[in-house]
CSV table of C-alpha atoms in Angstrom, one decimal:
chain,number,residue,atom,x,y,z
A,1411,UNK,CA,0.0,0.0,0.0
A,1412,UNK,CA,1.3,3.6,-1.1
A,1413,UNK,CA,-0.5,6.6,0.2
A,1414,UNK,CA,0.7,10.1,0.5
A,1415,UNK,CA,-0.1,13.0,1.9
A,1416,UNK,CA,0.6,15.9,0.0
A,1417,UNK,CA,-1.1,18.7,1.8
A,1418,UNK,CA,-3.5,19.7,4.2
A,1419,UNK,CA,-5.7,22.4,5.0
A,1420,UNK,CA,-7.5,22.3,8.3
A,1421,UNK,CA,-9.1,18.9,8.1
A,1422,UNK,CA,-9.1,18.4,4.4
A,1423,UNK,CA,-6.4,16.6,2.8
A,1424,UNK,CA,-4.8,16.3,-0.6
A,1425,UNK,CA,-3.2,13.0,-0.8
A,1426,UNK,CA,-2.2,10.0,-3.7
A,1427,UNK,CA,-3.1,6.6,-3.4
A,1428,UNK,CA,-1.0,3.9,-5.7
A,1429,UNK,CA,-2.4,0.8,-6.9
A,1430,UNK,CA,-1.1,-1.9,-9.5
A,1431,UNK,CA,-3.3,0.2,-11.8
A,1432,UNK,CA,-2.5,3.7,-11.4
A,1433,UNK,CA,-2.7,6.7,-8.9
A,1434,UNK,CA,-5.6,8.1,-7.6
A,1435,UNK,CA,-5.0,11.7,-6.6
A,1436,UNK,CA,-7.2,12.4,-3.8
A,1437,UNK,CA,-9.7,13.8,-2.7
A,1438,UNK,CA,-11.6,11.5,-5.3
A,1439,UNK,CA,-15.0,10.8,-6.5
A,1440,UNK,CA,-15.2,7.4,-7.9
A,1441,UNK,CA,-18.0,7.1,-10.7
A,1442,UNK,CA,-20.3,4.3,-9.9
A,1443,UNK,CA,-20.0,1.6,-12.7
A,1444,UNK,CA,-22.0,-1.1,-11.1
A,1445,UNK,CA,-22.2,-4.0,-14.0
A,1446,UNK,CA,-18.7,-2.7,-15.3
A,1447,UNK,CA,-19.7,0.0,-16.8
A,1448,UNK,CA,-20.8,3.5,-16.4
A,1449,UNK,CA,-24.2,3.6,-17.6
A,1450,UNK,CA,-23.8,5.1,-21.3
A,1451,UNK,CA,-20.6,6.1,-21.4
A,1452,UNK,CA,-17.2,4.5,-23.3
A,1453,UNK,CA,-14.2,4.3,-20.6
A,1454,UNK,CA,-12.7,6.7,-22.7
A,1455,UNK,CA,-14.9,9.3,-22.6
A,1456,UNK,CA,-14.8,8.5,-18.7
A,1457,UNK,CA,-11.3,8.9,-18.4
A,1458,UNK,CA,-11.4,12.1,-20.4
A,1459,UNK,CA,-14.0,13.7,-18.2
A,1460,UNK,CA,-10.9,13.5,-15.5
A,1461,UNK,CA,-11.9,10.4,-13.2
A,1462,UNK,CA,-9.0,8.4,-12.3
A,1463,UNK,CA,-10.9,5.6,-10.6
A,1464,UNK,CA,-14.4,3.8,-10.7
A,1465,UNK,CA,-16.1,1.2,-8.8
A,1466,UNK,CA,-18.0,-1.5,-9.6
A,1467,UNK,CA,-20.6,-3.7,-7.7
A,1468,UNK,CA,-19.5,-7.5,-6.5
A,1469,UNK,CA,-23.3,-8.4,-5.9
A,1470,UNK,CA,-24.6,-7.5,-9.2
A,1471,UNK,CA,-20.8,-8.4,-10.9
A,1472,UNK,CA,-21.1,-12.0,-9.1
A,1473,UNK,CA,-24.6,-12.7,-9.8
A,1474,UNK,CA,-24.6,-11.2,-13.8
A,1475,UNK,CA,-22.2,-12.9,-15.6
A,1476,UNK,CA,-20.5,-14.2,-12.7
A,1477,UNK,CA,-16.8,-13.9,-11.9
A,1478,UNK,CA,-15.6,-17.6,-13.4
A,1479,UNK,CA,-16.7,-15.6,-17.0
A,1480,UNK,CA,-14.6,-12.2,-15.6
A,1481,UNK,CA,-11.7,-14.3,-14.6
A,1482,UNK,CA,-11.8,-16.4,-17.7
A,1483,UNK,CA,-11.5,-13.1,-20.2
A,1484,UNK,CA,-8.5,-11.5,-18.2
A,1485,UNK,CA,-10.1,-9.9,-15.4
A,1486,UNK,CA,-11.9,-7.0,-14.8
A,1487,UNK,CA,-10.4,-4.6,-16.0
A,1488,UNK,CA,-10.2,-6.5,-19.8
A,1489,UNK,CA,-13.5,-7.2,-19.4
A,1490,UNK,CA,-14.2,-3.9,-19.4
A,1491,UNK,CA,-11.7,-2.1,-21.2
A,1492,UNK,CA,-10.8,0.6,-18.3
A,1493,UNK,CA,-7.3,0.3,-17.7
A,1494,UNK,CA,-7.4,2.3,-14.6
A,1495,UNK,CA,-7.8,1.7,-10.7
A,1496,UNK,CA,-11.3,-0.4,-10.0
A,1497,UNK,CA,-12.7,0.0,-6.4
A,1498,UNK,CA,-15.8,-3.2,-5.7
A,1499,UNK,CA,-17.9,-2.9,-3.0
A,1500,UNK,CA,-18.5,-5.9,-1.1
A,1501,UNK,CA,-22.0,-6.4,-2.3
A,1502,UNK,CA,-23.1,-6.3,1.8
A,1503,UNK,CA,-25.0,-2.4,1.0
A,1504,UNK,CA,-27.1,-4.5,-2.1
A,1505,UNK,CA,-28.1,-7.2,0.2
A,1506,UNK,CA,-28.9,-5.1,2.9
A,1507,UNK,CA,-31.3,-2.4,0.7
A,1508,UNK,CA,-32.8,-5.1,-1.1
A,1509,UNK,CA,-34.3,-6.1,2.5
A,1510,UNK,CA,-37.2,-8.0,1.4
A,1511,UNK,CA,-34.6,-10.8,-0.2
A,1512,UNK,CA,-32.5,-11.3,2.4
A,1513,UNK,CA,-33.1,-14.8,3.6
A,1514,UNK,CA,-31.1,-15.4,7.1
A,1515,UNK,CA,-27.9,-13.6,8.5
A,1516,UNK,CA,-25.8,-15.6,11.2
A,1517,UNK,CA,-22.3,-15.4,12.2
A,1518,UNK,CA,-21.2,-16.8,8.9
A,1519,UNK,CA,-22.5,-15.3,6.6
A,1520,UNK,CA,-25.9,-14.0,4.8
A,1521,UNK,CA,-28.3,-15.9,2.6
A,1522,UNK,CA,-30.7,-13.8,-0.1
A,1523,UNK,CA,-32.5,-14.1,-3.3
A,1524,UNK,CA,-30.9,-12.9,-6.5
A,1525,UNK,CA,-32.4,-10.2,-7.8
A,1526,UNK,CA,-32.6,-11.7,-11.0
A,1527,UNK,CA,-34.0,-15.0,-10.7
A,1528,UNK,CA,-34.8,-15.2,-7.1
A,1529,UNK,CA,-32.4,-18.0,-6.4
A,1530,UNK,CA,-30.4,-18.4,-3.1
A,1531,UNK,CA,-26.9,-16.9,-2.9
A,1532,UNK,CA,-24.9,-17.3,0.1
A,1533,UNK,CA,-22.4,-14.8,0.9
A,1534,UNK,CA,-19.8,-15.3,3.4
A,1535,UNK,CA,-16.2,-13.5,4.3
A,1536,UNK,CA,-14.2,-15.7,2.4
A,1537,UNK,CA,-16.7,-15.7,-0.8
A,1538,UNK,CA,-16.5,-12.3,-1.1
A,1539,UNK,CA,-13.1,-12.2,-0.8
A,1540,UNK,CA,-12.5,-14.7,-3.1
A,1541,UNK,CA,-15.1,-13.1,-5.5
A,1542,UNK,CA,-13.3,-9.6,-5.7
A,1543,UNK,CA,-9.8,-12.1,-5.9
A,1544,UNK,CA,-11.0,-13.3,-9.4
A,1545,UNK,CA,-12.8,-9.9,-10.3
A,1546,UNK,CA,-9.2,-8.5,-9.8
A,1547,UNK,CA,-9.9,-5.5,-8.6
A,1548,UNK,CA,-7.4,-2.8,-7.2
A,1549,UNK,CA,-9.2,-2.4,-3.9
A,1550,UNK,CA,-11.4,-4.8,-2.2
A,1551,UNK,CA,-14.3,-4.0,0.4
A,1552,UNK,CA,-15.0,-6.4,3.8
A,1553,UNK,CA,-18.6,-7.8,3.7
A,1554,UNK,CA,-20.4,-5.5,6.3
A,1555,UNK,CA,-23.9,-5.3,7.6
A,1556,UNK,CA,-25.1,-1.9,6.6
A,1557,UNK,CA,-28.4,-1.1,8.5
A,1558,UNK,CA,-30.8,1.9,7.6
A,1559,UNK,CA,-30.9,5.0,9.9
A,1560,UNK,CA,-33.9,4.5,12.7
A,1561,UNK,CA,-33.3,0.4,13.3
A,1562,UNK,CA,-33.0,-0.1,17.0
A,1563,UNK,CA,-29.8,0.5,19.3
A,1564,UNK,CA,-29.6,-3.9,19.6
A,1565,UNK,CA,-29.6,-3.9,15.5
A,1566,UNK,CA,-26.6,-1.2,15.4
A,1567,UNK,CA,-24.8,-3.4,17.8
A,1568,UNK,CA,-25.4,-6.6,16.1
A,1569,UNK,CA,-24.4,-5.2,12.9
A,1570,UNK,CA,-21.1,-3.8,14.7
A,1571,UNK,CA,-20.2,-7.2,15.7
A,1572,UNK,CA,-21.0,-9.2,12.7
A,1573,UNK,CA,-19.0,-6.3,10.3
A,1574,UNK,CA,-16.1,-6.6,12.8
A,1575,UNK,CA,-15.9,-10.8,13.0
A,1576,UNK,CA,-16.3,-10.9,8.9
A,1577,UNK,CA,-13.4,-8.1,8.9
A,1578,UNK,CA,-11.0,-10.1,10.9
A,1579,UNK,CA,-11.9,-13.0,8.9
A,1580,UNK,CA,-11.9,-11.3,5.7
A,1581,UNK,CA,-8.5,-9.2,6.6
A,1582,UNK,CA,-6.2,-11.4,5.6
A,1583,UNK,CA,-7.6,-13.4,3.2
A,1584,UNK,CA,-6.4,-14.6,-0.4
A,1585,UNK,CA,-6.2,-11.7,-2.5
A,1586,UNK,CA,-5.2,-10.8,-6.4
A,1587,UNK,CA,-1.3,-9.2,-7.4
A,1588,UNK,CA,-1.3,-5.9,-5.8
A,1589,UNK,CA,-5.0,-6.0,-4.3
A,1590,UNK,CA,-5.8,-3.4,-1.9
A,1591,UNK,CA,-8.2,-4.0,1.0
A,1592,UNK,CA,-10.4,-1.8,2.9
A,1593,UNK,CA,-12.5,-2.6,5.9
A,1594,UNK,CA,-15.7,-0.6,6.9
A,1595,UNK,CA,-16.5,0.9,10.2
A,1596,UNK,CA,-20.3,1.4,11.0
A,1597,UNK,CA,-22.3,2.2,14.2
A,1598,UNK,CA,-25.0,5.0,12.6
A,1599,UNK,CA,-24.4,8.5,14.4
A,1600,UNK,CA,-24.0,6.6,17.8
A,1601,UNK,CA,-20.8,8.0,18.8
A,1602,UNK,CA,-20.4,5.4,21.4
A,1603,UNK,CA,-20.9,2.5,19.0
A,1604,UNK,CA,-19.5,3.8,15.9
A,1605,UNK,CA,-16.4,5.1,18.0
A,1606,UNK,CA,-16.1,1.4,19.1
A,1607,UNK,CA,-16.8,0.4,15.6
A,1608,UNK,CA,-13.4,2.2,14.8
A,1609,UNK,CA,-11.3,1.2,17.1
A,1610,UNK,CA,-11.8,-2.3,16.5
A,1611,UNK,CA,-11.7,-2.1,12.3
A,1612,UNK,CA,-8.5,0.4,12.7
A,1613,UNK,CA,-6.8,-2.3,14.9
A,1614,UNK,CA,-6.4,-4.4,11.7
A,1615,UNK,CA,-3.8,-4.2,9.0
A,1616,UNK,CA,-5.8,-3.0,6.2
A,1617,UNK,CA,-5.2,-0.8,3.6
A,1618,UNK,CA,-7.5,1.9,3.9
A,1619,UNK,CA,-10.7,2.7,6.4
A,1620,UNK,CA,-14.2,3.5,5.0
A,1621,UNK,CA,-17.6,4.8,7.0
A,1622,UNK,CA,-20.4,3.3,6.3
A,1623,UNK,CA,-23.6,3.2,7.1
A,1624,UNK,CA,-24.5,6.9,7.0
A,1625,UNK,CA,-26.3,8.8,4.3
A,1626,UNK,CA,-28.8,6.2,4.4
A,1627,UNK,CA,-31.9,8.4,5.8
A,1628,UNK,CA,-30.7,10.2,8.9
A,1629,UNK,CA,-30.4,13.9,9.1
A,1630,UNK,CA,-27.7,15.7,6.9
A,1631,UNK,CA,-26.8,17.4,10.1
A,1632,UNK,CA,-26.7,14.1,11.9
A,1633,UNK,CA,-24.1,12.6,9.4
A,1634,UNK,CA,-22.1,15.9,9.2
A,1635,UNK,CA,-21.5,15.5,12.9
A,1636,UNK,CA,-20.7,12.1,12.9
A,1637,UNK,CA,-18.3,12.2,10.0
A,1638,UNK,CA,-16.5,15.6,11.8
A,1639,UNK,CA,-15.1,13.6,14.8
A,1640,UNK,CA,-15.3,9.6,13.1
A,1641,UNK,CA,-13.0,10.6,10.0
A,1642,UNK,CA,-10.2,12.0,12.2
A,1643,UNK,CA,-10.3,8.6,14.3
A,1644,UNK,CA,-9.4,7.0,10.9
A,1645,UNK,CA,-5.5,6.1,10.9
A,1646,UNK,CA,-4.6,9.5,9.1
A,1647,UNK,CA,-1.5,7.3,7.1
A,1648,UNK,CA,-4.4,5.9,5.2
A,1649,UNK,CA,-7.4,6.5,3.0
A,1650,UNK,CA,-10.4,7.6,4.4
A,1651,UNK,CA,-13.1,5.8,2.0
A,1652,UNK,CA,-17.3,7.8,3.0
A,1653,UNK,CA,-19.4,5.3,1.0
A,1654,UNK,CA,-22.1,6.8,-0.6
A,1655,UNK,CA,-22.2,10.6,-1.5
A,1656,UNK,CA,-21.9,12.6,-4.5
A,1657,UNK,CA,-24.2,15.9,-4.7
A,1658,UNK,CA,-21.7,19.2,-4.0
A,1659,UNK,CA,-22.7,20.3,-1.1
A,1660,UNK,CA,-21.9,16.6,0.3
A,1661,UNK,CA,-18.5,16.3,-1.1
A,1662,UNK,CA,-17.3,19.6,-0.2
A,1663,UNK,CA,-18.5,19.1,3.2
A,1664,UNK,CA,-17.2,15.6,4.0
A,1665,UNK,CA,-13.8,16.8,2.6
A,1666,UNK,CA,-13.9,19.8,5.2
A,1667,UNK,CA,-13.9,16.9,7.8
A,1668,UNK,CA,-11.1,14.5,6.0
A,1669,UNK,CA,-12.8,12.3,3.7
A,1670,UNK,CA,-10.2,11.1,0.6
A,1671,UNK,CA,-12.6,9.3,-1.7
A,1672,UNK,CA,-16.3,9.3,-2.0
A,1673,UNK,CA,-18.8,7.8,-4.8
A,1674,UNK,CA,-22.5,8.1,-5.9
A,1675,UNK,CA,-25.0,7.6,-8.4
A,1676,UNK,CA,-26.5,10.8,-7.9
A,1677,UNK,CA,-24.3,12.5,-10.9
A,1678,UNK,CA,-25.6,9.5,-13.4
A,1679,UNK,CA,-28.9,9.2,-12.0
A,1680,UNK,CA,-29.8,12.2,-11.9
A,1681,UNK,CA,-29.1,12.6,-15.5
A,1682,UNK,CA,-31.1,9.8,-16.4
A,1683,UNK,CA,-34.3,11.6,-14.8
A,1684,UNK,CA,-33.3,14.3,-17.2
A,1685,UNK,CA,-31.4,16.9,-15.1
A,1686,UNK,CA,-28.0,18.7,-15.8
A,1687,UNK,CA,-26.3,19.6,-12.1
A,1688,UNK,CA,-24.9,23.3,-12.7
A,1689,UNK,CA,-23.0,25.5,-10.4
A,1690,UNK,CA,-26.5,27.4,-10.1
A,1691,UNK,CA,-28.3,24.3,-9.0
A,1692,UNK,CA,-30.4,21.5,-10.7
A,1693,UNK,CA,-31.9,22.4,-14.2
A,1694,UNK,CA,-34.5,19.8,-15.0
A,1695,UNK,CA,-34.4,19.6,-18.5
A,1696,UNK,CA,-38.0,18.5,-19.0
A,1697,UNK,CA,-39.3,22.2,-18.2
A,1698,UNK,CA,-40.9,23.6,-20.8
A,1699,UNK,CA,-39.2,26.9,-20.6
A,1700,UNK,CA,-36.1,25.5,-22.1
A,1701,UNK,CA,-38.0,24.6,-25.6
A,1702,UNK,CA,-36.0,28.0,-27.2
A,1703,UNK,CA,-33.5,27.8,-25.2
A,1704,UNK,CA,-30.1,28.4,-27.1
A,1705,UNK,CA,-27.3,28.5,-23.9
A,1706,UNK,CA,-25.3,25.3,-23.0
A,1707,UNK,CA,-26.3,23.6,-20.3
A,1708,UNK,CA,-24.2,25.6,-18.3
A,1709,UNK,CA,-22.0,28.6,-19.2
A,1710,UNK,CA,-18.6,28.5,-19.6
A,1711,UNK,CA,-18.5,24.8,-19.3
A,1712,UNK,CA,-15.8,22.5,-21.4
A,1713,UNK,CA,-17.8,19.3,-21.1
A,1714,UNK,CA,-18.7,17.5,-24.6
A,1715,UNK,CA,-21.9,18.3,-24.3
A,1716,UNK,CA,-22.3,21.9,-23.3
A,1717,UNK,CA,-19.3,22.7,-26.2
A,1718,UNK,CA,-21.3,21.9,-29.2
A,1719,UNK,CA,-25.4,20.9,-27.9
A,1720,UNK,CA,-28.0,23.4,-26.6
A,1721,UNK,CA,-30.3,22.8,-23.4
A,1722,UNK,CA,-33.3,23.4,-26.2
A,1723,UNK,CA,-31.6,20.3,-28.3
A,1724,UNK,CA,-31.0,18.1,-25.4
A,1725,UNK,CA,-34.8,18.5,-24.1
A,1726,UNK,CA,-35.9,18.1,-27.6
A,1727,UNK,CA,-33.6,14.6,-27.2
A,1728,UNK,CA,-34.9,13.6,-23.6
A,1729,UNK,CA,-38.6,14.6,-24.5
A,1730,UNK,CA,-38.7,12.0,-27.9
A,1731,UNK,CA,-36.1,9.4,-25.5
A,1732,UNK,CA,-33.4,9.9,-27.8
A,1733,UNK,CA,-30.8,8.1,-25.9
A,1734,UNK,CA,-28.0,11.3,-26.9
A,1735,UNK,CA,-29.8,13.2,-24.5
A,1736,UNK,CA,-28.9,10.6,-21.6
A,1737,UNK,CA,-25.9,10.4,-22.7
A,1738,UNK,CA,-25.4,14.1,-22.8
A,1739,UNK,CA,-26.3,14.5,-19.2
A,1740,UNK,CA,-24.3,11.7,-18.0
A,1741,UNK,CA,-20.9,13.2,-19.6
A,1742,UNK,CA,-22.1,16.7,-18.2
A,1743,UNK,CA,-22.4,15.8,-14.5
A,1744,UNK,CA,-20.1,14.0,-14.9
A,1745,UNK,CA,-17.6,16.8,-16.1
A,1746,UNK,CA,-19.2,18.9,-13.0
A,1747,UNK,CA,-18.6,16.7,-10.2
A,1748,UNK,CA,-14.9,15.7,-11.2
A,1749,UNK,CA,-14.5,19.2,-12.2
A,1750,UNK,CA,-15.7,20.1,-8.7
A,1751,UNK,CA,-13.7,17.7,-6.6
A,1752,UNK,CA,-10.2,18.4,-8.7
A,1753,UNK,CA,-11.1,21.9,-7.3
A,1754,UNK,CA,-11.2,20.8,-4.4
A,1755,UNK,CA,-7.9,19.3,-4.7
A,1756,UNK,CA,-6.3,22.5,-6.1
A,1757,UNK,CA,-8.0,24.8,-3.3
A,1758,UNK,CA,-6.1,21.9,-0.5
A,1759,UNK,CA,-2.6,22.2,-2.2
A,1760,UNK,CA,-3.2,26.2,-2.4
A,1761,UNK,CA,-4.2,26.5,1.2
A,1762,UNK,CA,-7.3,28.0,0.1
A,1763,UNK,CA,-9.8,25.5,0.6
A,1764,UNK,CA,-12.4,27.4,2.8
A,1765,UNK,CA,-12.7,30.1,0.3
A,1766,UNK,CA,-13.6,27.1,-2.6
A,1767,UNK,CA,-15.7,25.8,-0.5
A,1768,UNK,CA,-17.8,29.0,0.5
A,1769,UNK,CA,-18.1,30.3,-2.9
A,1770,UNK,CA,-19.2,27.2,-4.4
A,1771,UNK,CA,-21.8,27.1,-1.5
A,1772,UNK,CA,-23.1,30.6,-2.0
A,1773,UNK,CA,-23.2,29.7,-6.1
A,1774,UNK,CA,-25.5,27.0,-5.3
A,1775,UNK,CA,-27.6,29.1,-2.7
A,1776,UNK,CA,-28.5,31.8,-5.7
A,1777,UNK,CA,-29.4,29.4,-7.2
A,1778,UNK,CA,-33.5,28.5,-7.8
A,1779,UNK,CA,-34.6,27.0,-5.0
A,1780,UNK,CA,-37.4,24.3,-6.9
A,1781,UNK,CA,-33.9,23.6,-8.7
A,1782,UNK,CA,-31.4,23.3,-5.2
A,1783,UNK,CA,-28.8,20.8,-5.0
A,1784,UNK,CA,-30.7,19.0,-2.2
A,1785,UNK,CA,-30.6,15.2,-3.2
């Protein structure tokens, strides 16, 4: 494991992580290619919208089309054609949103449905090791048990204890040439229980730390606070992995408090439901008052789509489901939250990271408030 730190201003850090794939300059948002592949988009293009890394999804990766077939044509990253650093989750978040398919959890392991055929899978420690092993990824998550906000104070202690027996199983595990591996802290916003959470996933020899468990339906405040005192608990001679955000005012905030990588759907998503994310705010597309409209999607912006297409074009393309006007958002939000968090990065090494962070905050606030950055 190679990680640097390259600067820091208050809590926020600029760092580089080095895998047997490349570096990812940090901080990072890592575009969510769940099936090994972000939704619409060539790797190139991906890569030339400035991400450095992406992540892909060991659940849906393991059930569709199964890693014997990814092993068998070289690996992941052949399979796929992006030659760059892969993160896969553990496929514990899937199994534990998709509830109503989980069968029975024990001490081993977890049984649940497939999503696709409704057969039983059985997921243990070692499996998912072994899965990510054959994937090849460059980092591997630890199966966790990642409960929604509002379960009981027993549940958060039960998943505390099974996440921290599967890490210590998991830790040292069989693992591919040059395979990073990350374990997961959780414990909600229960400072007690998430501090003890920490303590006992930083007392093994992983690679890197992640929280999980948060921005999964408590307050923003609630996870603010938690992440301002939980990510400086995280060894600081590693990578500090917050699973699950990706609108701005999330990204900036979590890297106020010392957060290196981060990932979403929200950028992708969101420009499947036809909206472009702007420095202004959220312009749904869809709205009729951009019928004539002749700008870019968003002034002064170098993304492929806002260099050569109108917003009047790409509603004409969403309103007939011309798939070029998906693909037009994708690369544009794309461009906007990479754009944002290299920004980010620059403001860290400049020691000006406060003022970034204000002014991109007080762009979003003039913004229309029906079109807020509020995910």
């Amino acid at each position: 494991m190679s990680f640097s730190l390259e600067a820091t201003d208050g809590a926020a850090r600029a760092g580089v992580i080095r895998t047997a794939h490349g570096e990812i300059p940090t901080p990072a948002f890592m575009p969510v290619g769940t099936k090994a592949t972000v939704k619409s988009l060539d790797p190139d293009e991906v890569r030339e919208l400035g991400a450095h890394v992406i992540l892909g999804n060991t659940y849906h990766l393991h059930l569709r089309p199964g890693e014997d077939v990814i092993e068998e044509l070289g690996g992941l990253h052949a399979f796929s054609g992006w030659d760059g650093p892969i993160l896969t989750d553990s496929g514990g978040f899937q199994v534990f949103s998709l509830r109503d398919t989980l069968l029975a959890v024990d001490d081993d392991g977890v049984t649940f449905r497939s999503v696709y055929d409704g057969a039983p899978e059985r997921l243990t420690p070692e499996r998912v090791a072994d899965i990510q092993r054959r994937l090849g990824s460059d980092i591997a998550m630890c199966l966790d048990i990642c409960p929604p906000a509002g379960v009981s104070p027993a549940e958060h202690e039960e998943a505390v204890r099974r996440t921290q027996l599967w890490a210590e199983r998991q830790v040292d595990a069989p693992r591919a040439a040059g395979q990073l591996r990350f374990g997961i802290a959780q414990g909600g916003v229960d400072p007690d229980v998430r501090g003890r959470s920490i303590e006992g996933i930083t007392s093994l020899p992983f690679d890197g730390f992640a929280l999980g468990g948060l921005a999964v339906g408590e307050s923003r405040d609630e996870m603010l606070d938690t992440v301002e005192w939980a990510a400086p608990a995280l060894p600081i001679e590693r990578p500090r992995y917050f699973m699950g955000i990706g609108d701005a005012e999330g990204i900036l905030e979590v890297v106020a408090r010392g957060i290196d990588m981060f990932d979403c759907v929200l950028p992708t998503r969101t420009a499947r439901t036809g909206s472009a994310l702007t420095a202004q705010g959220r312009l749904n597309l869809r709205n009729a008052r951009f019928a004539r409209d002749p700008r870019p999607l968003e002034e002064g912006c170098g993304c492929p789509a806002c260099v050569r297409f109108t917003r009047a074009f790409v509603r004409h393309l969403l309103n007939q489901q011309e798939i070029l006007g998906l693909r037009l958002l994708t690369l544009h939000n794309l461009w906007f939250t990479l754009r944002l968090t290299a920004g980010a990065r620059d403001a860290i090494t400049r020691g000006a990271f406060d003022a970034y962070r204000r002014d991109v905050l007080a762009s979003l606030g003039a913004g229309p408030k029906e079109e807020s950055w509020q995910a």
